[in-house]
PDB file of C-alpha atoms in Angstrom:
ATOM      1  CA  UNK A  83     -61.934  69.802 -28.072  1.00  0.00           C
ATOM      2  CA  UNK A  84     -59.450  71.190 -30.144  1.00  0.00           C
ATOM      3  CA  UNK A  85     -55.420  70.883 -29.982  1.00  0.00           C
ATOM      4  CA  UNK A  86     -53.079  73.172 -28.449  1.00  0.00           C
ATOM      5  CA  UNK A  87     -49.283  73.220 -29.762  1.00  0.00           C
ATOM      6  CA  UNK A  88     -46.659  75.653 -28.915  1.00  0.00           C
ATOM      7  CA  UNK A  89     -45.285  77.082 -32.052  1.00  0.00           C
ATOM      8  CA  UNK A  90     -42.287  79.127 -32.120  1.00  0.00           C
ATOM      9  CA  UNK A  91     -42.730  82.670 -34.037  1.00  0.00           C
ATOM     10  CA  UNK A  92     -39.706  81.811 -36.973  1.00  0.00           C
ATOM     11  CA  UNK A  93     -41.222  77.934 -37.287  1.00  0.00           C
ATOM     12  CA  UNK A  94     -42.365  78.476 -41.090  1.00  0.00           C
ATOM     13  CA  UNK A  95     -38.822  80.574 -41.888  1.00  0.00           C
ATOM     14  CA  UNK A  96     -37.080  77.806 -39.826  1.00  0.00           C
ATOM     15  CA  UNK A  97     -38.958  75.052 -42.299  1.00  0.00           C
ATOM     16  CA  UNK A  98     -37.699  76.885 -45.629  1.00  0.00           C
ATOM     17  CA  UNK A  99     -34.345  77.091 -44.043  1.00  0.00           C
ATOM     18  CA  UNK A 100     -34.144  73.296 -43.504  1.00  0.00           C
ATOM     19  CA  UNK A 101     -35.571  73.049 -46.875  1.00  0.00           C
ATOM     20  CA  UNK A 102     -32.563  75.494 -48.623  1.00  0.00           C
ATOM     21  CA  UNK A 103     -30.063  73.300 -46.410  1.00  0.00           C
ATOM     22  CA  UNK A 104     -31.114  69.805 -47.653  1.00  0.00           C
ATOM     23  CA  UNK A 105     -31.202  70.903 -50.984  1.00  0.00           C
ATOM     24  CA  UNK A 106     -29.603  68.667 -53.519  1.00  0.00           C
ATOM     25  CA  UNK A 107     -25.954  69.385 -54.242  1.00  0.00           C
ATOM     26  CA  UNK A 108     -24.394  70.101 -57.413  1.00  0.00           C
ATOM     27  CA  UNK A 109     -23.308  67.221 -59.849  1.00  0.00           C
ATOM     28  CA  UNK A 110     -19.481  65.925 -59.044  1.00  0.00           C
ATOM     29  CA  UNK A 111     -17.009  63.841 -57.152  1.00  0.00           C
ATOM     30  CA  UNK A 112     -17.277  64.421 -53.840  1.00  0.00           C
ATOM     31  CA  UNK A 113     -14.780  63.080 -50.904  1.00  0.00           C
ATOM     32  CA  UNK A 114     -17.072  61.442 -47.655  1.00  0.00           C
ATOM     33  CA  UNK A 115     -16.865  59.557 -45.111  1.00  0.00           C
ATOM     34  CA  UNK A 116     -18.922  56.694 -44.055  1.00  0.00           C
ATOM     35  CA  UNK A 117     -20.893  58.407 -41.035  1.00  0.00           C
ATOM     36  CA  UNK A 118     -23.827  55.755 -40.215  1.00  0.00           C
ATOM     37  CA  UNK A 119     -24.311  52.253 -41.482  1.00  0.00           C
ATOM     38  CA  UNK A 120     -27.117  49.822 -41.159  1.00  0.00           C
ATOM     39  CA  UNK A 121     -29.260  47.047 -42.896  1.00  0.00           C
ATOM     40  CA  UNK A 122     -32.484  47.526 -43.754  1.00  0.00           C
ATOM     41  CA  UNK A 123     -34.918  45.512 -46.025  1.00  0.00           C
ATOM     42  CA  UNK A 124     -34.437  46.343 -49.936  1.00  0.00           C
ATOM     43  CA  UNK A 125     -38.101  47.091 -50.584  1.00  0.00           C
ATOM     44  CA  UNK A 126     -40.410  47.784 -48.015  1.00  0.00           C
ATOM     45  CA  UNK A 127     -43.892  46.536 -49.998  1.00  0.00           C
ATOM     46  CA  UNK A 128     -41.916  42.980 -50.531  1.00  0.00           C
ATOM     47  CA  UNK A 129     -42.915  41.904 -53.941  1.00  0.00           C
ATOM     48  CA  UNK A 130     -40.035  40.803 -56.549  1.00  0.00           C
ATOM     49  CA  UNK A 131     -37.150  41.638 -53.723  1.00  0.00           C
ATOM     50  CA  UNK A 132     -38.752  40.446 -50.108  1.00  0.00           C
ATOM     51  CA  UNK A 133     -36.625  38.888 -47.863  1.00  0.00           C
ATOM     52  CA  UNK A 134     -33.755  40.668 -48.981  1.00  0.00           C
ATOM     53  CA  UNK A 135     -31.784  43.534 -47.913  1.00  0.00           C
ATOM     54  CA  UNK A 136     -29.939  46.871 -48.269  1.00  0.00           C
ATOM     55  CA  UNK A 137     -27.358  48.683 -46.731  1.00  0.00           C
ATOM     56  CA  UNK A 138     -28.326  52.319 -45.751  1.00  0.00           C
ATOM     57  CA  UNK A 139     -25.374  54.619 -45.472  1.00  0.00           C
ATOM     58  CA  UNK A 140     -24.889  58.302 -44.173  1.00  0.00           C
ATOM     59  CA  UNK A 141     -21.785  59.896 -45.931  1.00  0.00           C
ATOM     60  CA  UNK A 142     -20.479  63.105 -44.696  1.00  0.00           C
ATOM     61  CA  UNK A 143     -18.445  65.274 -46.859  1.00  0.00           C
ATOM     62  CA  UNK A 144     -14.866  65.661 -45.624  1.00  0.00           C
ATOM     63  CA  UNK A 145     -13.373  68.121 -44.278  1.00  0.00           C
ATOM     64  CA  UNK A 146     -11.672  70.225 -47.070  1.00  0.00           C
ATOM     65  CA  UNK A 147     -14.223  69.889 -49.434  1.00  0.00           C
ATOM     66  CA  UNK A 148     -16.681  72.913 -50.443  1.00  0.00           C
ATOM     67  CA  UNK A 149     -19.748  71.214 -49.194  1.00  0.00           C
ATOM     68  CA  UNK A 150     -17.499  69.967 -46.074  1.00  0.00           C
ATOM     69  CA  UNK A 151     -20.305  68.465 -43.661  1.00  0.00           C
ATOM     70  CA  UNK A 152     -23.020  68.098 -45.928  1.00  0.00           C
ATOM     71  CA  UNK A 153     -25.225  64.603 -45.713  1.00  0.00           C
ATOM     72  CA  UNK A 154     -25.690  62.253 -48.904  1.00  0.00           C
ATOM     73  CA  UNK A 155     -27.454  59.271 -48.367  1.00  0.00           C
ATOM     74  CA  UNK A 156     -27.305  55.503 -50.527  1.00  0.00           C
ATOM     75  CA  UNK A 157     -28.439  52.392 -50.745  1.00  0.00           C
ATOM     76  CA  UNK A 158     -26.364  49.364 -51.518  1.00  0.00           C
ATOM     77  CA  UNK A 159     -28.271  46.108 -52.496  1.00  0.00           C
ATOM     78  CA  UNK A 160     -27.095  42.612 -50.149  1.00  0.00           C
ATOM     79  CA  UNK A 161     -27.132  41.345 -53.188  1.00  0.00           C
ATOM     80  CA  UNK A 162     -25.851  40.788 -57.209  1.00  0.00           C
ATOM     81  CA  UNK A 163     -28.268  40.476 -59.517  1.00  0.00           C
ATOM     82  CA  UNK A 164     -31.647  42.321 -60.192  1.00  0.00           C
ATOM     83  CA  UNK A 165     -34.324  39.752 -60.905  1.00  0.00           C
ATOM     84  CA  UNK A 166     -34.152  37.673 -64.221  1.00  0.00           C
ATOM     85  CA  UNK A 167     -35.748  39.011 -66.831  1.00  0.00           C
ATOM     86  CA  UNK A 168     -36.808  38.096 -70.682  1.00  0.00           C
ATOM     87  CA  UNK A 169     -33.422  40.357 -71.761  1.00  0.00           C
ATOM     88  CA  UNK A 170     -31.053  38.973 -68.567  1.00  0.00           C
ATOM     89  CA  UNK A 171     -32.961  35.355 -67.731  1.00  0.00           C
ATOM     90  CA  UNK A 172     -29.549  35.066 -64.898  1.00  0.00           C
ATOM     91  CA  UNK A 173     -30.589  38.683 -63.760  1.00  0.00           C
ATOM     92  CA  UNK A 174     -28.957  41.946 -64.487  1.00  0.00           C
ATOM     93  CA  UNK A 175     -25.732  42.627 -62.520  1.00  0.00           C
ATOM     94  CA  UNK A 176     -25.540  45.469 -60.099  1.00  0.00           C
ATOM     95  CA  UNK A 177     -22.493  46.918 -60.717  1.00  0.00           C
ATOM     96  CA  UNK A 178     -22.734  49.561 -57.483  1.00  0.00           C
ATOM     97  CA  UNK A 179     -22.810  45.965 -55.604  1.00  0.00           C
ATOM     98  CA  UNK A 180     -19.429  45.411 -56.056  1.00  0.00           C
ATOM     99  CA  UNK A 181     -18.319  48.999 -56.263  1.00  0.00           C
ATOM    100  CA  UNK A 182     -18.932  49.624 -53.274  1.00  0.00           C
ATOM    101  CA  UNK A 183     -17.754  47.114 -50.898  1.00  0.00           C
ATOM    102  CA  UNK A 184     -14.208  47.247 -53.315  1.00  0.00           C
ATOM    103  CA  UNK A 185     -14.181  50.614 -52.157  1.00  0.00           C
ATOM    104  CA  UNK A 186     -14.374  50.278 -48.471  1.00  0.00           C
ATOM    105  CA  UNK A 187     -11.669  47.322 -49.062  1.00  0.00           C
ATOM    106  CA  UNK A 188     -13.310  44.177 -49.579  1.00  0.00           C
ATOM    107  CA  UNK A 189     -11.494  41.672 -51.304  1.00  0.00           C
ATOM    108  CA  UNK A 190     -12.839  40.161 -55.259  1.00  0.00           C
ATOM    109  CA  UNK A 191     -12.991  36.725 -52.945  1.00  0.00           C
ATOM    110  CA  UNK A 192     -15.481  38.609 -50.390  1.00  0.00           C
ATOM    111  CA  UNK A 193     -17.198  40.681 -53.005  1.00  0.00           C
ATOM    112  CA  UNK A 194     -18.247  37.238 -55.506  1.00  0.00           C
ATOM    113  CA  UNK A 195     -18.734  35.009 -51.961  1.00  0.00           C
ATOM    114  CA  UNK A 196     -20.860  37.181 -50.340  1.00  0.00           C
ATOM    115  CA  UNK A 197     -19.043  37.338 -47.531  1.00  0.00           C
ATOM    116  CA  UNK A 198     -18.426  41.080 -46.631  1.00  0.00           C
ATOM    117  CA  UNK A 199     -17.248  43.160 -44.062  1.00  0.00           C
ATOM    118  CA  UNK A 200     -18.995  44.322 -40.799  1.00  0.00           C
ATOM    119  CA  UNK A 201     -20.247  47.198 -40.219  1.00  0.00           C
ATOM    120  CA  UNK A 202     -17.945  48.047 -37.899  1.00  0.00           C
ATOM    121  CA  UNK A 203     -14.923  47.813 -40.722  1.00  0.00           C
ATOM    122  CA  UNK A 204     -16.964  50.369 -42.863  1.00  0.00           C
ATOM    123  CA  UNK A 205     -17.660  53.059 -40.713  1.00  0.00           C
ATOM    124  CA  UNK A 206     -15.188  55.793 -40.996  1.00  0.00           C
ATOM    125  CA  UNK A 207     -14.032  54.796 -44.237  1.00  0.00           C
ATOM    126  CA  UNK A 208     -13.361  57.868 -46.642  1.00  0.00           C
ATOM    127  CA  UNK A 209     -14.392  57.302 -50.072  1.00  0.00           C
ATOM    128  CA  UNK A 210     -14.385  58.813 -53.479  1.00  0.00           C
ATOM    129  CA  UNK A 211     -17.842  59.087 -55.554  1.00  0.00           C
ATOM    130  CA  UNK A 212     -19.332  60.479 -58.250  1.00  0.00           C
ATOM    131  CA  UNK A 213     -22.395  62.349 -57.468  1.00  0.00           C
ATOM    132  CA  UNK A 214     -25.954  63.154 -59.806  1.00  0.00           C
ATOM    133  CA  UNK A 215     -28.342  65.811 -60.154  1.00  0.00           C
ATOM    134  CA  UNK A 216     -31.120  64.543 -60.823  1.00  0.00           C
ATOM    135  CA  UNK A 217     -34.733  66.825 -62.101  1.00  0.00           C
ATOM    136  CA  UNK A 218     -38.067  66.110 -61.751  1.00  0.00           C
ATOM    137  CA  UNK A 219     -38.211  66.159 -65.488  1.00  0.00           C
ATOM    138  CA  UNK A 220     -35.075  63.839 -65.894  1.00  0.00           C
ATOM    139  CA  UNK A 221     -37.142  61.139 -63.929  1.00  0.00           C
ATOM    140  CA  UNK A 222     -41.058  61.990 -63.382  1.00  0.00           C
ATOM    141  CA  UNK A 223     -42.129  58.777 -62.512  1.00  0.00           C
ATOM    142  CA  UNK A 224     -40.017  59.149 -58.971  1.00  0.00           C
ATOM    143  CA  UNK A 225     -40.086  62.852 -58.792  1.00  0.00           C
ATOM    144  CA  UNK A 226     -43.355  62.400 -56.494  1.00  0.00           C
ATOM    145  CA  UNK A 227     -40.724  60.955 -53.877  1.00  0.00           C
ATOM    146  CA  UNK A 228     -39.279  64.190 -54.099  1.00  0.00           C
ATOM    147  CA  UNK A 229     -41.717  66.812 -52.863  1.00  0.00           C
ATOM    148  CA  UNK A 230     -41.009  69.849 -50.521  1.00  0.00           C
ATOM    149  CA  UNK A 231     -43.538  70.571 -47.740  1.00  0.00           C
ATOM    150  CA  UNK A 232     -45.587  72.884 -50.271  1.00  0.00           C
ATOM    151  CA  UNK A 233     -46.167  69.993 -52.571  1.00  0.00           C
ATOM    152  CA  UNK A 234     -43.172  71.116 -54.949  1.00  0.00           C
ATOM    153  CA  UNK A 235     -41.153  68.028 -56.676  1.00  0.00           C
ATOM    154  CA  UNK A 236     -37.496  69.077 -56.222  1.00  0.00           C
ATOM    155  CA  UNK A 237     -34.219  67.934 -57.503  1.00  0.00           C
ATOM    156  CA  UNK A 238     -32.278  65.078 -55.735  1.00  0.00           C
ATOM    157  CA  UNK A 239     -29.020  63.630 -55.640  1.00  0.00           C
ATOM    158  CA  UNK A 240     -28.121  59.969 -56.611  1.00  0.00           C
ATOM    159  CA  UNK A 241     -24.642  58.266 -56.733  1.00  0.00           C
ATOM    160  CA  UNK A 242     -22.769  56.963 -60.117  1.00  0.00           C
ATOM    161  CA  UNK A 243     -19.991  55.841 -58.585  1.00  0.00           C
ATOM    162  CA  UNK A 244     -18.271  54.302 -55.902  1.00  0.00           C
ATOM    163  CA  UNK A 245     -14.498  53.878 -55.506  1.00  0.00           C
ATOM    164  CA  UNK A 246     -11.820  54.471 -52.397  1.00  0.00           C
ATOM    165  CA  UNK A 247     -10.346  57.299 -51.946  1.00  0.00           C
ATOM    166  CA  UNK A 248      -7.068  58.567 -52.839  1.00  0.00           C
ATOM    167  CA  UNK A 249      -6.425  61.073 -49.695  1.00  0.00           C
ATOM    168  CA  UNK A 250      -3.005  59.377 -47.287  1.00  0.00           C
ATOM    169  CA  UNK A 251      -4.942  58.521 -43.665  1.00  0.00           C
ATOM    170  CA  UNK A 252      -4.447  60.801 -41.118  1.00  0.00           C
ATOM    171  CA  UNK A 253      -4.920  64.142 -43.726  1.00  0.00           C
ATOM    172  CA  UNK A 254      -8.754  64.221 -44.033  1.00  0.00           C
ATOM    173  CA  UNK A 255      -9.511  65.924 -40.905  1.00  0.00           C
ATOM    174  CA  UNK A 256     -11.491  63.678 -38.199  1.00  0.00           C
ATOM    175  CA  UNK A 257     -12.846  60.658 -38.745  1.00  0.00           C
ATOM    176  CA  UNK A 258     -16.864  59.833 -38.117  1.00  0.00           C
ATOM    177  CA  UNK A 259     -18.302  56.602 -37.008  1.00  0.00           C
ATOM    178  CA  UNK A 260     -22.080  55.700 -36.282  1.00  0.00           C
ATOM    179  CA  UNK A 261     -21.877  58.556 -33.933  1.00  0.00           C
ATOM    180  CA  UNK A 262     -21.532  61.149 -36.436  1.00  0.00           C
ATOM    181  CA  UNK A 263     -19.185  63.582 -34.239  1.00  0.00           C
ATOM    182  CA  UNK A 264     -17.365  60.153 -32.280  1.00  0.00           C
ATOM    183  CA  UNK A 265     -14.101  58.571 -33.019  1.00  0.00           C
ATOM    184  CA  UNK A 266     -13.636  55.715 -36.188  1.00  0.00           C
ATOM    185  CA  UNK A 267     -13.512  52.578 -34.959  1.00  0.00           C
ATOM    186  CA  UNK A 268      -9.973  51.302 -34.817  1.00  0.00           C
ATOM    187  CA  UNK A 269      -8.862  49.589 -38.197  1.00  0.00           C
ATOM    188  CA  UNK A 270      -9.192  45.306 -38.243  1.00  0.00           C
ATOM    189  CA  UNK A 271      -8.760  43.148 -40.983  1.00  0.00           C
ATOM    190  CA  UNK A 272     -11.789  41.978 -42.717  1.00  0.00           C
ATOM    191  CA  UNK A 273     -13.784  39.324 -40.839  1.00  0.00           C
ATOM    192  CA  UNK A 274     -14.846  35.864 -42.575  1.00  0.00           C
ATOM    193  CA  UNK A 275     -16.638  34.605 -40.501  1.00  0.00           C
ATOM    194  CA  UNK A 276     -20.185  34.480 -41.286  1.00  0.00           C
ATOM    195  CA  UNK A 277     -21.385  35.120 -37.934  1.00  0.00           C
ATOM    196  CA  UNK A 278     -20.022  38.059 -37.505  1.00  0.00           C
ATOM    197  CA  UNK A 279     -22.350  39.609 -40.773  1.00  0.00           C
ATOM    198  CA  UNK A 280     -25.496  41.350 -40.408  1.00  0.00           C
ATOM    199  CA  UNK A 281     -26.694  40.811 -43.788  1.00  0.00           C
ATOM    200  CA  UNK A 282     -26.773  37.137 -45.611  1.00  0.00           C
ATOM    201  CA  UNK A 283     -24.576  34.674 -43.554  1.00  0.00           C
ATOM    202  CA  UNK A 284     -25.313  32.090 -46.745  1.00  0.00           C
ATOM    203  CA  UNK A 285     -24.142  34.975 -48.959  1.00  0.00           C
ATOM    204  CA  UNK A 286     -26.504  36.827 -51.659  1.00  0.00           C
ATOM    205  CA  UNK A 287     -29.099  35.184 -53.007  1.00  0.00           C
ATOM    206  CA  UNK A 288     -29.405  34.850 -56.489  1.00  0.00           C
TER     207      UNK A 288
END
């Protein structure tokens, strides 16, 4: 017995409009703000990296900016080093590690103990980066990730760097927290207490 689905007369015009909407943005800084936060394991298949973890974040470009409401999306490794290798036997460093949670206002202490921030401290925070275009041809052995719903590999966006931004408080329009459209949690001191992280309580492993 076959399937019956109700389909909506503009769906395939609807699809290539989502498509032109998610569309990579141009190469540049970029002012966001942190709009959803969570951990998630680094690599899904395990191998080399199982057991640890990543932080996933939703940025939304601030109000102001060209591409004001726009989504970009990174990944932050839990942890320092990449694994040891014949060139870097102690691992190679990761310098968007520490980039990043400096940025959101993490102390050098926090940053080289391992002992970060919650979640709830980072959402909400505006930040500067520095954003990539990235082709197909630039990086072919990802550019299969990167495939439209007719099977074409399209450009993508990547982040080069992390670093707070420079904008006074209270001047970059409203803030976003996990809810993208809600309120930013209200502003607290950095926690130390190893309970209160979602990620490594013992720190990154090494």
């Amino acid at each position: 017995m076959s399937l019956t689905a109700q389909v909506a007369p503009n769906y395939q015009q609807a699809i290539k409009e989502q498509s032109q909407a998610n569309a990579a943005l141009p190469a540049g800084p970029y002012e966001v703000t942190v709009a959803k936060a969570e951990v998630v394991p680094f690599s899904k298949n395990g191998g080399n990296y199982a057991g640890k973890n990543a932080l996933s974040v939703q940025l939304r470009v601030a109000d102001g900016e060209e591409k004001a409401g726009r989504f970009i999306f990174g990944r932050i490794p839990l942890f320092s080093h990449w694994n040891p290798s014949a060139k870097y036997p102690d691992g190679y460093p990761i310098r968007e590690y520490g980039q990043f949670f400096k940025a959101v206002g993490a102390t050098q202490d926090q940053i080289n103990s391992g002992q970060l921030p919650g979640l709830d401290q980072i959402l909400g925070k505006r930040l500067a980066i520095k954003l990539k275009f990235i082709t197909p041809e630039d990086q072919p052995d990802r550019a299969e990730f990167h495939e439209n719903e007719d099977g074409d590999q399209m450009p993508w966006n990547e982040i080069g760097h992390w670093a707070a931004s420079a904008v006074k408080a209270g001047s970059s329009g409203p803030a976003v927290s996990a809810d993208v459209w809600g309120a930013a949690p209200a502003a607290a001191a950095p926690s130390t207490n190893p309970a209160d992280q979602p990620w490594n309580p013992a720190g990154p492993s090494l």
